[in-house]
mmCIF file of C-alpha atoms and ligand atoms in Angstrom:
data_model
loop_
_atom_site.group_PDB
_atom_site.id
_atom_site.type_symbol
_atom_site.label_atom_id
_atom_site.label_comp_id
_atom_site.label_asym_id
_atom_site.label_seq_id
_atom_site.Cartn_x
_atom_site.Cartn_y
_atom_site.Cartn_z
ATOM 1 C CA UNK Y 20 50.622 -12.130 0.820
ATOM 2 C CA UNK Y 21 48.858 -15.352 1.368
ATOM 3 C CA UNK Y 22 46.724 -14.418 4.191
ATOM 4 C CA UNK Y 23 44.927 -11.736 1.988
ATOM 5 C CA UNK Y 24 44.375 -14.587 -0.732
ATOM 6 C CA UNK Y 25 42.836 -16.781 2.065
ATOM 7 C CA UNK Y 26 40.656 -13.620 2.759
ATOM 8 C CA UNK Y 27 39.758 -13.220 -0.355
ATOM 9 C CA UNK Y 28 39.017 -16.636 -1.286
ATOM 10 C CA UNK Y 29 36.481 -17.299 1.746
ATOM 11 C CA UNK Y 30 34.605 -13.522 0.488
ATOM 12 C CA UNK Y 31 33.834 -15.056 -2.529
ATOM 13 C CA UNK Y 32 32.814 -18.501 -1.221
ATOM 14 C CA UNK Y 33 30.332 -16.791 1.264
ATOM 15 C CA UNK Y 34 29.094 -14.188 -1.985
ATOM 16 C CA UNK Y 35 29.111 -17.308 -3.992
ATOM 17 C CA UNK Y 36 27.175 -18.865 -1.486
ATOM 18 C CA UNK Y 37 25.320 -16.631 -0.810
ATOM 19 C CA UNK Y 38 24.302 -15.553 -4.752
ATOM 20 C CA UNK Y 39 23.391 -19.429 -4.850
ATOM 21 C CA UNK Y 40 20.648 -19.119 -2.026
ATOM 22 C CA UNK Y 41 19.779 -16.305 -3.791
ATOM 23 C CA UNK Y 42 19.462 -17.960 -7.125
ATOM 24 C CA UNK Y 43 17.272 -21.177 -4.788
ATOM 25 C CA UNK Y 44 14.756 -18.706 -3.637
ATOM 26 C CA UNK Y 45 13.998 -17.174 -7.028
ATOM 27 C CA UNK Y 46 13.529 -20.853 -8.124
ATOM 28 C CA UNK Y 47 10.965 -21.573 -5.322
ATOM 29 C CA UNK Y 48 8.949 -18.184 -5.648
ATOM 30 C CA UNK Y 49 9.125 -19.222 -9.785
ATOM 31 C CA UNK Y 50 7.827 -22.463 -9.119
ATOM 32 C CA UNK Y 51 5.920 -23.048 -5.834
ATOM 33 C CA UNK Y 52 5.568 -19.532 -4.303
ATOM 34 C CA UNK Y 53 3.933 -21.101 -1.616
ATOM 35 C CA UNK Y 54 7.040 -22.905 -0.302
ATOM 36 C CA UNK Y 55 8.769 -19.536 0.504
ATOM 37 C CA UNK Y 56 9.999 -19.711 3.778
ATOM 38 C CA UNK Y 57 11.285 -17.004 6.589
ATOM 39 C CA UNK Y 58 14.809 -17.721 5.222
ATOM 40 C CA UNK Y 59 13.994 -17.625 1.501
ATOM 41 C CA UNK Y 60 11.942 -13.716 2.373
ATOM 42 C CA UNK Y 61 15.244 -13.105 3.572
ATOM 43 C CA UNK Y 62 17.430 -13.839 1.306
ATOM 44 C CA UNK Y 63 15.848 -12.332 -1.708
ATOM 45 C CA UNK Y 64 15.668 -8.671 0.617
ATOM 46 C CA UNK Y 65 19.400 -9.262 1.639
ATOM 47 C CA UNK Y 66 20.726 -9.520 -1.936
ATOM 48 C CA UNK Y 67 18.675 -8.014 -3.758
ATOM 49 C CA UNK Y 68 19.329 -4.982 -0.900
ATOM 50 C CA UNK Y 69 23.103 -5.840 -1.062
ATOM 51 C CA UNK Y 70 23.469 -5.884 -5.154
ATOM 52 C CA UNK Y 71 22.578 -4.551 -8.278
ATOM 53 C CA UNK Y 72 22.529 -7.945 -10.323
ATOM 54 C CA UNK Y 73 20.728 -9.594 -8.036
ATOM 55 C CA UNK Y 74 18.562 -6.733 -7.597
ATOM 56 C CA UNK Y 75 17.742 -6.747 -11.459
ATOM 57 C CA UNK Y 76 16.908 -10.175 -11.369
ATOM 58 C CA UNK Y 77 14.575 -9.972 -8.499
ATOM 59 C CA UNK Y 78 12.115 -7.022 -10.227
ATOM 60 C CA UNK Y 79 12.504 -8.837 -13.227
ATOM 61 C CA UNK Y 80 11.200 -12.241 -11.502
ATOM 62 C CA UNK Y 81 9.243 -10.131 -10.113
ATOM 63 C CA UNK Y 82 7.689 -8.103 -13.602
ATOM 64 C CA UNK Y 83 7.237 -11.836 -14.551
ATOM 65 C CA UNK Y 84 5.283 -13.764 -12.017
ATOM 66 C CA UNK Y 85 2.692 -10.491 -11.719
ATOM 67 C CA UNK Y 86 2.265 -10.796 -15.577
ATOM 68 C CA UNK Y 87 1.917 -15.000 -14.944
ATOM 69 C CA UNK Y 88 -1.005 -13.980 -11.902
ATOM 70 C CA UNK Y 89 -2.482 -10.829 -12.175
ATOM 71 C CA UNK Y 90 -1.879 -9.933 -16.020
ATOM 72 C CA UNK Y 91 -0.743 -7.061 -17.830
ATOM 73 C CA UNK Y 92 -4.195 -4.931 -16.486
ATOM 74 C CA UNK Y 93 -3.457 -2.180 -14.576
ATOM 75 C CA UNK Y 94 -6.071 -1.420 -12.698
ATOM 76 C CA UNK Y 95 -7.542 2.078 -10.998
ATOM 77 C CA UNK Y 96 -8.993 3.113 -8.097
ATOM 78 C CA UNK Y 97 -9.696 6.352 -7.429
ATOM 79 C CA UNK Y 98 -9.075 7.829 -4.310
ATOM 80 C CA UNK Y 99 -11.247 9.876 -2.237
ATOM 81 C CA UNK Y 100 -9.495 11.806 0.448
ATOM 82 C CA UNK Y 101 -13.163 13.837 2.345
ATOM 83 C CA UNK Y 102 -11.978 15.047 5.321
ATOM 84 C CA UNK Y 103 -8.319 15.472 7.202
ATOM 85 C CA UNK Y 104 -9.481 15.026 10.983
ATOM 86 C CA UNK Y 105 -7.315 12.667 12.848
ATOM 87 C CA UNK Y 106 -8.259 11.777 16.839
ATOM 88 C CA UNK Y 107 -4.556 10.181 16.548
ATOM 89 C CA UNK Y 108 -1.135 11.321 16.812
ATOM 90 C CA UNK Y 109 1.097 9.016 14.288
ATOM 91 C CA UNK Y 110 4.733 9.761 14.614
ATOM 92 C CA UNK Y 111 5.104 9.667 11.206
ATOM 93 C CA UNK Y 112 1.909 11.548 9.689
ATOM 94 C CA UNK Y 113 1.406 15.026 8.581
ATOM 95 C CA UNK Y 114 -2.300 14.883 10.265
ATOM 96 C CA UNK Y 115 -2.007 13.592 13.724
ATOM 97 C CA UNK Y 116 -3.853 16.071 15.795
ATOM 98 C CA UNK Y 117 -1.049 17.978 17.567
ATOM 99 C CA UNK Y 118 -0.175 19.133 13.911
ATOM 100 C CA UNK Y 119 -2.146 22.747 14.378
ATOM 101 C CA UNK Y 120 -0.496 24.134 12.329
ATOM 102 C CA UNK Y 121 -2.517 22.537 9.634
ATOM 103 C CA UNK Y 122 -6.656 23.678 8.126
ATOM 104 C CA UNK Y 123 -8.169 20.809 8.353
ATOM 105 C CA UNK Y 124 -11.596 20.219 5.962
ATOM 106 C CA UNK Y 125 -14.387 17.754 6.447
ATOM 107 C CA UNK Y 126 -16.547 17.509 3.189
ATOM 108 C CA UNK Y 127 -20.138 16.582 3.429
ATOM 109 C CA UNK Y 128 -21.650 13.259 2.686
ATOM 110 C CA UNK Y 129 -23.029 15.254 -0.174
ATOM 111 C CA UNK Y 130 -20.405 16.511 -1.768
ATOM 112 C CA UNK Y 131 -18.223 13.093 -1.597
ATOM 113 C CA UNK Y 132 -21.338 11.214 -3.592
ATOM 114 C CA UNK Y 133 -21.328 13.937 -6.030
ATOM 115 C CA UNK Y 134 -17.400 13.600 -6.420
ATOM 116 C CA UNK Y 135 -18.199 9.171 -6.619
ATOM 117 C CA UNK Y 136 -20.594 9.736 -9.071
ATOM 118 C CA UNK Y 137 -18.147 13.024 -11.162
ATOM 119 C CA UNK Y 138 -16.157 10.523 -11.502
ATOM 120 C CA UNK Y 139 -17.443 7.836 -13.340
ATOM 121 C CA UNK Y 140 -17.946 10.258 -15.752
ATOM 122 C CA UNK Y 141 -13.402 9.846 -16.440
ATOM 123 C CA UNK Y 142 -13.532 6.288 -17.729
ATOM 124 C CA UNK Y 143 -10.921 4.300 -16.489
ATOM 125 C CA UNK Y 144 -12.338 4.451 -12.306
ATOM 126 C CA UNK Y 145 -13.393 0.624 -11.350
ATOM 127 C CA UNK Y 146 -13.193 1.688 -7.797
ATOM 128 C CA UNK Y 147 -14.016 4.692 -5.116
ATOM 129 C CA UNK Y 148 -11.652 4.332 -1.592
ATOM 130 C CA UNK Y 149 -12.997 6.938 0.523
ATOM 131 C CA UNK Y 150 -10.178 7.453 2.931
ATOM 132 C CA UNK Y 151 -9.765 10.144 6.248
ATOM 133 C CA UNK Y 152 -7.793 10.343 9.304
ATOM 134 C CA UNK Y 153 -9.624 8.628 12.274
ATOM 135 C CA UNK Y 154 -12.479 11.183 11.848
ATOM 136 C CA UNK Y 155 -15.451 10.357 14.931
ATOM 137 C CA UNK Y 156 -17.857 12.840 13.213
ATOM 138 C CA UNK Y 157 -18.863 10.754 10.551
ATOM 139 C CA UNK Y 158 -20.082 7.397 12.438
ATOM 140 C CA UNK Y 159 -20.886 4.352 11.189
ATOM 141 C CA UNK Y 160 -25.263 5.378 10.210
ATOM 142 C CA UNK Y 161 -23.516 8.009 8.606
ATOM 143 C CA UNK Y 162 -20.556 6.893 6.488
ATOM 144 C CA UNK Y 163 -23.035 4.087 6.056
ATOM 145 C CA UNK Y 164 -25.758 6.174 3.979
ATOM 146 C CA UNK Y 165 -22.610 7.327 1.626
ATOM 147 C CA UNK Y 166 -22.036 3.987 0.809
ATOM 148 C CA UNK Y 167 -25.245 3.229 -0.158
ATOM 149 C CA UNK Y 168 -25.751 5.886 -1.928
ATOM 150 C CA UNK Y 169 -22.412 6.118 -4.138
ATOM 151 C CA UNK Y 170 -22.871 1.920 -4.357
ATOM 152 C CA UNK Y 171 -26.789 2.390 -6.704
ATOM 153 C CA UNK Y 172 -25.996 6.187 -8.314
ATOM 154 C CA UNK Y 173 -22.370 4.313 -9.756
ATOM 155 C CA UNK Y 174 -22.257 0.695 -8.926
ATOM 156 C CA UNK Y 175 -18.406 1.936 -8.619
ATOM 157 C CA UNK Y 176 -16.113 -0.634 -6.445
ATOM 158 C CA UNK Y 177 -16.124 0.928 -2.907
ATOM 159 C CA UNK Y 178 -13.265 0.624 -0.757
ATOM 160 C CA UNK Y 179 -13.223 2.108 2.719
ATOM 161 C CA UNK Y 180 -10.068 3.521 4.872
ATOM 162 C CA UNK Y 181 -10.798 5.304 7.861
ATOM 163 C CA UNK Y 182 -8.702 3.050 10.046
ATOM 164 C CA UNK Y 183 -10.083 1.664 13.615
ATOM 165 C CA UNK Y 184 -13.034 1.418 14.181
ATOM 166 C CA UNK Y 185 -15.632 -0.983 16.086
ATOM 167 C CA UNK Y 186 -16.382 -4.073 14.546
ATOM 168 C CA UNK Y 187 -20.294 -2.752 14.224
ATOM 169 C CA UNK Y 188 -19.155 0.273 12.453
ATOM 170 C CA UNK Y 189 -17.372 -2.268 10.043
ATOM 171 C CA UNK Y 190 -20.284 -4.866 9.193
ATOM 172 C CA UNK Y 191 -22.810 -1.954 8.717
ATOM 173 C CA UNK Y 192 -20.389 -0.312 5.995
ATOM 174 C CA UNK Y 193 -20.480 -3.751 4.385
ATOM 175 C CA UNK Y 194 -23.969 -4.483 4.390
ATOM 176 C CA UNK Y 195 -24.100 -1.562 2.640
ATOM 177 C CA UNK Y 196 -21.978 -2.450 0.036
ATOM 178 C CA UNK Y 197 -18.626 -2.053 0.555
ATOM 179 C CA UNK Y 198 -16.233 -3.942 -0.821
ATOM 180 C CA UNK Y 199 -13.060 -3.953 0.330
ATOM 181 C CA UNK Y 200 -11.159 -2.005 2.915
ATOM 182 C CA UNK Y 201 -8.163 -0.816 3.222
ATOM 183 C CA UNK Y 202 -6.025 -0.579 7.073
ATOM 184 C CA UNK Y 203 -2.318 -0.809 6.692
ATOM 185 C CA UNK Y 204 -0.318 -3.323 9.546
ATOM 186 C CA UNK Y 205 2.369 0.251 8.664
ATOM 187 C CA UNK Y 206 5.277 -1.864 10.763
ATOM 188 C CA UNK Y 207 5.193 -6.091 12.029
ATOM 189 C CA UNK Y 208 7.560 -4.839 14.770
ATOM 190 C CA UNK Y 209 4.752 -5.219 17.695
ATOM 191 C CA UNK Y 210 7.580 -2.992 19.947
ATOM 192 C CA UNK Y 211 7.739 -0.596 16.843
ATOM 193 C CA UNK Y 212 3.711 -0.058 15.840
ATOM 194 C CA UNK Y 213 2.633 1.275 20.307
ATOM 195 C CA UNK Y 214 6.065 3.852 20.036
ATOM 196 C CA UNK Y 215 5.147 5.293 16.290
ATOM 197 C CA UNK Y 216 1.049 4.978 16.995
ATOM 198 C CA UNK Y 217 0.881 6.364 20.501
ATOM 199 C CA UNK Y 218 -2.269 4.640 22.072
ATOM 200 C CA UNK Y 219 -2.322 2.363 19.783
ATOM 201 C CA UNK Y 220 -0.949 -1.477 18.894
ATOM 202 C CA UNK Y 221 -0.552 -3.805 16.825
ATOM 203 C CA UNK Y 222 -2.945 -6.145 18.295
ATOM 204 C CA UNK Y 223 -5.563 -4.160 18.367
ATOM 205 C CA UNK Y 224 -4.722 -3.616 15.103
ATOM 206 C CA UNK Y 225 -4.431 -7.218 13.404
ATOM 207 C CA UNK Y 226 -8.458 -7.960 15.679
ATOM 208 C CA UNK Y 227 -9.176 -5.289 13.067
ATOM 209 C CA UNK Y 228 -8.769 -6.906 10.284
ATOM 210 C CA UNK Y 229 -9.227 -10.151 11.071
ATOM 211 C CA UNK Y 230 -13.049 -8.579 11.738
ATOM 212 C CA UNK Y 231 -12.443 -7.274 8.129
ATOM 213 C CA UNK Y 232 -12.560 -10.183 6.768
ATOM 214 C CA UNK Y 233 -14.362 -12.174 8.746
ATOM 215 C CA UNK Y 234 -16.882 -9.350 7.604
ATOM 216 C CA UNK Y 235 -15.836 -10.607 3.564
ATOM 217 C CA UNK Y 236 -14.132 -8.391 3.078
ATOM 218 C CA UNK Y 237 -11.618 -8.455 0.459
ATOM 219 C CA UNK Y 238 -9.001 -6.858 3.060
ATOM 220 C CA UNK Y 239 -5.522 -4.999 1.952
ATOM 221 C CA UNK Y 240 -3.170 -3.747 4.534
ATOM 222 C CA UNK Y 241 0.175 -2.873 3.868
ATOM 223 C CA UNK Y 242 3.183 -1.352 5.227
ATOM 224 C CA UNK Y 243 5.776 1.618 5.336
ATOM 225 C CA UNK Y 244 9.685 1.569 4.110
ATOM 226 C CA UNK Y 245 12.136 2.849 6.165
ATOM 227 C CA UNK Y 246 11.186 3.868 9.200
ATOM 228 C CA UNK Y 247 13.526 4.815 11.982
ATOM 229 C CA UNK Y 248 14.170 2.058 14.451
ATOM 230 C CA UNK Y 249 12.960 -0.308 11.633
ATOM 231 C CA UNK Y 250 15.313 -3.107 10.494
ATOM 232 C CA UNK Y 251 15.453 -6.145 7.494
ATOM 233 C CA UNK Y 252 14.151 -8.306 10.074
ATOM 234 C CA UNK Y 253 11.757 -5.748 10.829
ATOM 235 C CA UNK Y 254 10.841 -5.922 6.715
ATOM 236 C CA UNK Y 255 10.742 -9.784 6.620
ATOM 237 C CA UNK Y 256 7.862 -9.714 9.324
ATOM 238 C CA UNK Y 257 6.080 -7.164 7.125
ATOM 239 C CA UNK Y 258 5.666 -9.433 3.774
ATOM 240 C CA UNK Y 259 5.242 -12.985 6.309
ATOM 241 C CA UNK Y 260 2.091 -10.922 8.210
ATOM 242 C CA UNK Y 261 0.782 -9.674 5.281
ATOM 243 C CA UNK Y 262 0.847 -14.013 4.028
ATOM 244 C CA UNK Y 263 -0.376 -14.916 6.629
ATOM 245 C CA UNK Y 264 -2.897 -12.116 6.843
ATOM 246 C CA UNK Y 265 -3.655 -13.720 3.135
ATOM 247 C CA UNK Y 266 -4.340 -9.746 1.296
ATOM 248 C CA UNK Y 267 -5.720 -9.211 -1.451
ATOM 249 C CA UNK Y 268 -4.084 -6.125 -1.517
ATOM 250 C CA UNK Y 269 -0.805 -4.847 -0.159
ATOM 251 C CA UNK Y 270 0.625 -1.478 -0.275
ATOM 252 C CA UNK Y 271 4.134 -0.845 0.486
ATOM 253 C CA UNK Y 272 5.925 2.649 0.663
ATOM 254 C CA UNK Y 273 8.798 4.690 1.354
ATOM 255 C CA UNK Y 274 8.404 7.021 4.629
ATOM 256 C CA UNK Y 275 8.368 11.079 3.753
ATOM 257 C CA UNK Y 276 9.364 12.654 6.962
ATOM 258 C CA UNK Y 277 7.418 16.073 7.870
ATOM 259 C CA UNK Y 278 8.440 18.485 8.950
ATOM 260 C CA UNK Y 279 5.230 19.562 11.769
ATOM 261 C CA UNK Y 280 5.844 15.950 13.594
ATOM 262 C CA UNK Y 281 8.155 14.365 15.899
ATOM 263 C CA UNK Y 282 9.860 12.754 13.742
ATOM 264 C CA UNK Y 283 11.057 15.847 11.026
ATOM 265 C CA UNK Y 284 14.583 14.910 10.825
ATOM 266 C CA UNK Y 285 14.588 11.287 9.908
ATOM 267 C CA UNK Y 286 15.809 10.047 7.144
ATOM 268 C CA UNK Y 287 13.384 8.937 4.595
ATOM 269 C CA UNK Y 288 12.866 5.575 3.301
ATOM 270 C CA UNK Y 289 14.825 4.247 0.213
ATOM 271 C CA UNK Y 290 12.976 4.078 -3.038
ATOM 272 C CA UNK Y 291 14.785 1.240 -3.552
ATOM 273 C CA UNK Y 292 14.788 -0.625 -0.655
ATOM 274 C CA UNK Y 293 11.143 -0.117 -1.157
ATOM 275 C CA UNK Y 294 11.102 -1.246 -4.091
ATOM 276 C CA UNK Y 295 12.735 -4.370 -3.577
ATOM 277 C CA UNK Y 296 10.697 -4.712 -0.443
ATOM 278 C CA UNK Y 297 7.246 -4.538 -2.809
ATOM 279 C CA UNK Y 298 9.194 -7.187 -5.618
ATOM 280 C CA UNK Y 299 9.048 -9.766 -3.004
ATOM 281 C CA UNK Y 300 5.819 -9.102 -2.092
ATOM 282 C CA UNK Y 301 5.104 -10.107 -5.118
ATOM 283 C CA UNK Y 302 6.723 -13.072 -4.811
ATOM 284 C CA UNK Y 303 5.044 -13.671 -1.650
ATOM 285 C CA UNK Y 304 2.261 -12.288 -2.463
ATOM 286 C CA UNK Y 305 0.920 -13.321 -6.614
ATOM 287 C CA UNK Y 306 -2.074 -13.129 -6.497
ATOM 288 C CA UNK Y 307 -2.005 -9.185 -4.756
ATOM 289 C CA UNK Y 308 -2.912 -5.586 -6.075
ATOM 290 C CA UNK Y 309 -0.055 -3.788 -5.460
ATOM 291 C CA UNK Y 310 -0.092 -0.484 -5.893
ATOM 292 C CA UNK Y 311 1.738 1.893 -6.799
ATOM 293 C CA UNK Y 312 1.584 4.201 -4.551
ATOM 294 C CA UNK Y 313 1.471 7.882 -4.242
ATOM 295 C CA UNK Y 314 4.788 8.178 -1.452
ATOM 296 C CA UNK Y 315 6.845 6.488 -3.881
ATOM 297 C CA UNK Y 316 5.892 8.844 -6.817
ATOM 298 C CA UNK Y 317 6.801 11.732 -4.489
ATOM 299 C CA UNK Y 318 9.867 10.384 -3.454
ATOM 300 C CA UNK Y 319 10.877 9.782 -6.911
ATOM 301 C CA UNK Y 320 9.180 11.293 -9.743
ATOM 302 C CA UNK Y 321 9.520 7.801 -11.674
ATOM 303 C CA UNK Y 322 8.441 5.980 -8.985
ATOM 304 C CA UNK Y 323 5.001 5.447 -10.340
ATOM 305 C CA UNK Y 324 6.626 3.642 -13.442
ATOM 306 C CA UNK Y 325 9.141 1.971 -11.685
ATOM 307 C CA UNK Y 326 7.020 0.366 -9.386
ATOM 308 C CA UNK Y 327 4.878 -1.440 -12.025
ATOM 309 C CA UNK Y 328 8.017 -2.668 -13.419
ATOM 310 C CA UNK Y 329 8.873 -4.241 -10.014
ATOM 311 C CA UNK Y 330 5.835 -6.444 -9.319
ATOM 312 C CA UNK Y 331 2.947 -3.300 -8.966
ATOM 313 C CA UNK Y 332 -0.516 -3.686 -11.228
ATOM 314 C CA UNK Y 333 -2.837 -0.751 -9.526
ATOM 315 C CA UNK Y 334 -2.663 2.861 -8.926
ATOM 316 C CA UNK Y 335 -4.733 5.286 -7.099
ATOM 317 C CA UNK Y 336 -5.137 9.121 -8.799
ATOM 318 C CA UNK Y 337 -6.577 11.141 -6.622
ATOM 319 C CA UNK Y 338 -9.753 12.097 -7.739
ATOM 320 C CA UNK Y 339 -10.680 14.683 -5.287
ATOM 321 C CA UNK Y 340 -11.397 18.158 -5.524
ATOM 322 C CA UNK Y 341 -8.146 20.068 -5.777
ATOM 323 C CA UNK Y 342 -8.941 22.558 -3.056
ATOM 324 C CA UNK Y 343 -8.861 20.218 -0.537
ATOM 325 C CA UNK Y 344 -4.884 18.542 -1.985
ATOM 326 C CA UNK Y 345 -2.349 20.673 -0.215
ATOM 327 C CA UNK Y 346 -4.731 19.995 2.906
ATOM 328 C CA UNK Y 347 -4.234 16.056 3.031
ATOM 329 C CA UNK Y 348 -0.667 16.133 4.004
ATOM 330 C CA UNK Y 349 -0.100 12.617 5.814
ATOM 331 C CA UNK Y 350 3.479 13.954 3.861
ATOM 332 C CA UNK Y 351 5.158 16.813 1.859
ATOM 333 C CA UNK Y 352 5.380 17.129 -1.870
ATOM 334 C CA UNK Y 353 2.604 14.568 -2.749
ATOM 335 C CA UNK Y 354 2.481 14.061 -5.794
ATOM 336 C CA UNK Y 355 0.499 15.478 -8.552
ATOM 337 C CA UNK Y 356 -0.831 18.089 -6.329
ATOM 338 C CA UNK Y 357 -2.128 20.535 -8.406
ATOM 339 C CA UNK Y 358 -3.579 18.186 -11.198
ATOM 340 C CA UNK Y 359 -7.232 18.472 -11.554
ATOM 341 C CA UNK Y 360 -8.606 14.559 -11.673
ATOM 342 C CA UNK Y 361 -9.322 14.794 -15.822
ATOM 343 C CA UNK Y 362 -5.268 15.244 -16.144
ATOM 344 C CA UNK Y 363 -3.842 12.520 -13.079
ATOM 345 C CA UNK Y 364 -5.768 10.366 -14.712
ATOM 346 C CA UNK Y 365 -4.957 11.539 -18.835
ATOM 347 C CA UNK Y 366 -0.920 11.354 -17.363
ATOM 348 C CA UNK Y 367 -2.033 7.751 -15.882
ATOM 349 C CA UNK Y 368 -3.256 6.260 -18.261
ATOM 350 C CA UNK Y 369 -0.494 7.672 -20.710
ATOM 351 C CA UNK Y 370 2.404 6.289 -18.561
ATOM 352 C CA UNK Y 371 0.495 2.840 -18.434
ATOM 353 C CA UNK Y 372 0.029 2.741 -22.311
ATOM 354 C CA UNK Y 373 3.637 3.794 -22.348
ATOM 355 C CA UNK Y 374 4.610 0.107 -21.108
ATOM 356 C CA UNK Y 375 2.595 -1.621 -23.571
ATOM 357 C CA UNK Y 376 -0.317 -2.261 -20.494
ATOM 358 C CA UNK Y 377 -4.060 -1.970 -20.604
ATOM 359 C CA UNK Y 378 -6.327 0.004 -17.533
ATOM 360 C CA UNK Y 379 -8.235 -2.981 -16.441
ATOM 361 C CA UNK Y 380 -11.870 -2.730 -17.499
ATOM 362 C CA UNK Y 381 -14.521 -2.936 -14.397
ATOM 363 C CA UNK Y 382 -14.957 -3.453 -10.494
ATOM 364 C CA UNK Y 383 -11.162 -4.954 -10.530
ATOM 365 C CA UNK Y 384 -11.623 -7.462 -7.634
ATOM 366 C CA UNK Y 385 -9.311 -9.906 -6.630
ATOM 367 C CA UNK Y 386 -8.525 -12.783 -8.306
ATOM 368 C CA UNK Y 387 -7.308 -14.981 -5.429
ATOM 369 C CA UNK Y 388 -8.341 -18.377 -6.006
ATOM 370 C CA UNK Y 389 -9.151 -18.634 -2.332
ATOM 371 C CA UNK Y 390 -11.338 -15.031 -2.135
ATOM 372 C CA UNK Y 391 -14.867 -15.943 -2.783
ATOM 373 C CA UNK Y 392 -16.513 -12.584 -2.964
ATOM 374 C CA UNK Y 393 -19.726 -12.746 -0.653
ATOM 375 C CA UNK Y 394 -22.376 -10.003 -2.803
HETATM 376 N N1 5AD M 25 5.548 9.115 4.598
HETATM 377 C C1 5AD M 25 5.252 7.541 4.028
HETATM 378 N N2 5AD M 25 3.446 7.460 4.609
HETATM 379 C C2 5AD M 25 2.680 7.616 5.718
HETATM 380 N N3 5AD M 25 2.254 7.309 5.864
HETATM 381 C C3 5AD M 25 1.765 7.983 7.009
HETATM 382 N N4 5AD M 25 2.495 9.345 7.205
HETATM 383 C C4 5AD M 25 3.966 8.631 6.464
HETATM 384 C C5 5AD M 25 4.491 9.543 5.779
HETATM 385 N N5 5AD M 25 5.266 10.442 6.461
HETATM 386 C C6 5AD M 25 0.494 6.376 5.006
HETATM 387 C C7 5AD M 25 0.790 5.276 6.376
HETATM 388 C C8 5AD M 25 -1.153 5.754 6.750
HETATM 389 C C9 5AD M 25 -1.574 5.661 5.307
HETATM 390 C C10 5AD M 25 -2.773 7.177 5.688
HETATM 391 O O1 5AD M 25 -0.025 7.161 5.028
HETATM 392 O O2 5AD M 25 0.844 3.682 5.591
HETATM 393 O O3 5AD M 25 -1.703 3.928 6.276
HETATM 394 FE FE1 SF4 M 26 -4.571 9.676 11.673
HETATM 395 FE FE2 SF4 M 26 -3.446 7.761 10.165
HETATM 396 FE FE3 SF4 M 26 -2.363 9.655 10.158
HETATM 397 FE FE4 SF4 M 26 -1.821 8.457 11.611
HETATM 398 S S1 SF4 M 26 -1.535 7.729 9.185
HETATM 399 S S2 SF4 M 26 -2.603 10.360 12.336
HETATM 400 S S3 SF4 M 26 -4.559 7.983 12.252
HETATM 401 S S4 SF4 M 26 -4.177 9.683 9.128
#
């Protein structure tokens, strides 16, 4: 009995110590976010994963920091998934070249420009995101032509997201008017990266991210949560890497297994854990644009709303043709797959309204003080 009492007291001491460290870290996040160290990030994540009370406090803090730094506006970025061809064989992704059961499509340059123009008539959309697998069929000059036309005809901000490319391509697209580039680092664990993305390295990806930064892009990166082989330390490293990269945007979503991939039978990433990583990201990167990702909306029907209440301030509705939606099958069961662009945007706007937030006007460029956009 005596011994049991002693154990309980020790457990109690450990728990209250952890709580104290959590409080300290949250206080630092609150007052001096720049000073959050690796131990703070770890404690914020570990405590909120383990304890519901901490989780609630973390989400509330992330929501308040979001409001204080980037306001109540939620920016809509319209995605056009213009090609589902990919030369890579990432173990987690349904677009991998070796998935022979997936019918492939490519939109023509004129089709892409026409979809971007149509998106302007939806209202609300301030940015077009041009996304595809790693598809060399669209070479540097071809995509530059598409970007130039979209900029000229719509005036919208343009984000490009087509993977690792030589610096010359990034430079061409920037000259053509591209404002932002989205290239997720996927995981900060170099060995896991090498294993899950055969033929590519984390170093290579970081080189691309540096090139993009040099060229004056607003840079977006991000990672998946719940990849097999990932640990809590990996997620802490992910968050610290995003801060080192000083990203203007970070996309964080749960891993969702796809049946036609080597990870078909791996467990899906947890929605709660993803929300915790997102909320800590808001504390670590108070100025960043953080999307409520489609992967979160897919893993949990309420995922998008929950993300917007835990630090997120961006939604990326698909504005491409519905006929291609089910073919852009990165993971199965993608949210809102059958909704045409108008309906998709309408539902997103209703949800934003219901939260008492407003849809962002204009391009929704980064408001990070250190960032000076080059025209
Ligand atoms: N589950 C969740 N996200 C995925 N992605 C790729 N495959 C999956 C998956 N199975 C994400 C990656 C990549 C983007 C195209 O989609 O983060 O950058
Ligand atoms: Fe291709 Fe990107 Fe999918 Fe990898 S994650 S297979 S690079 S589309």
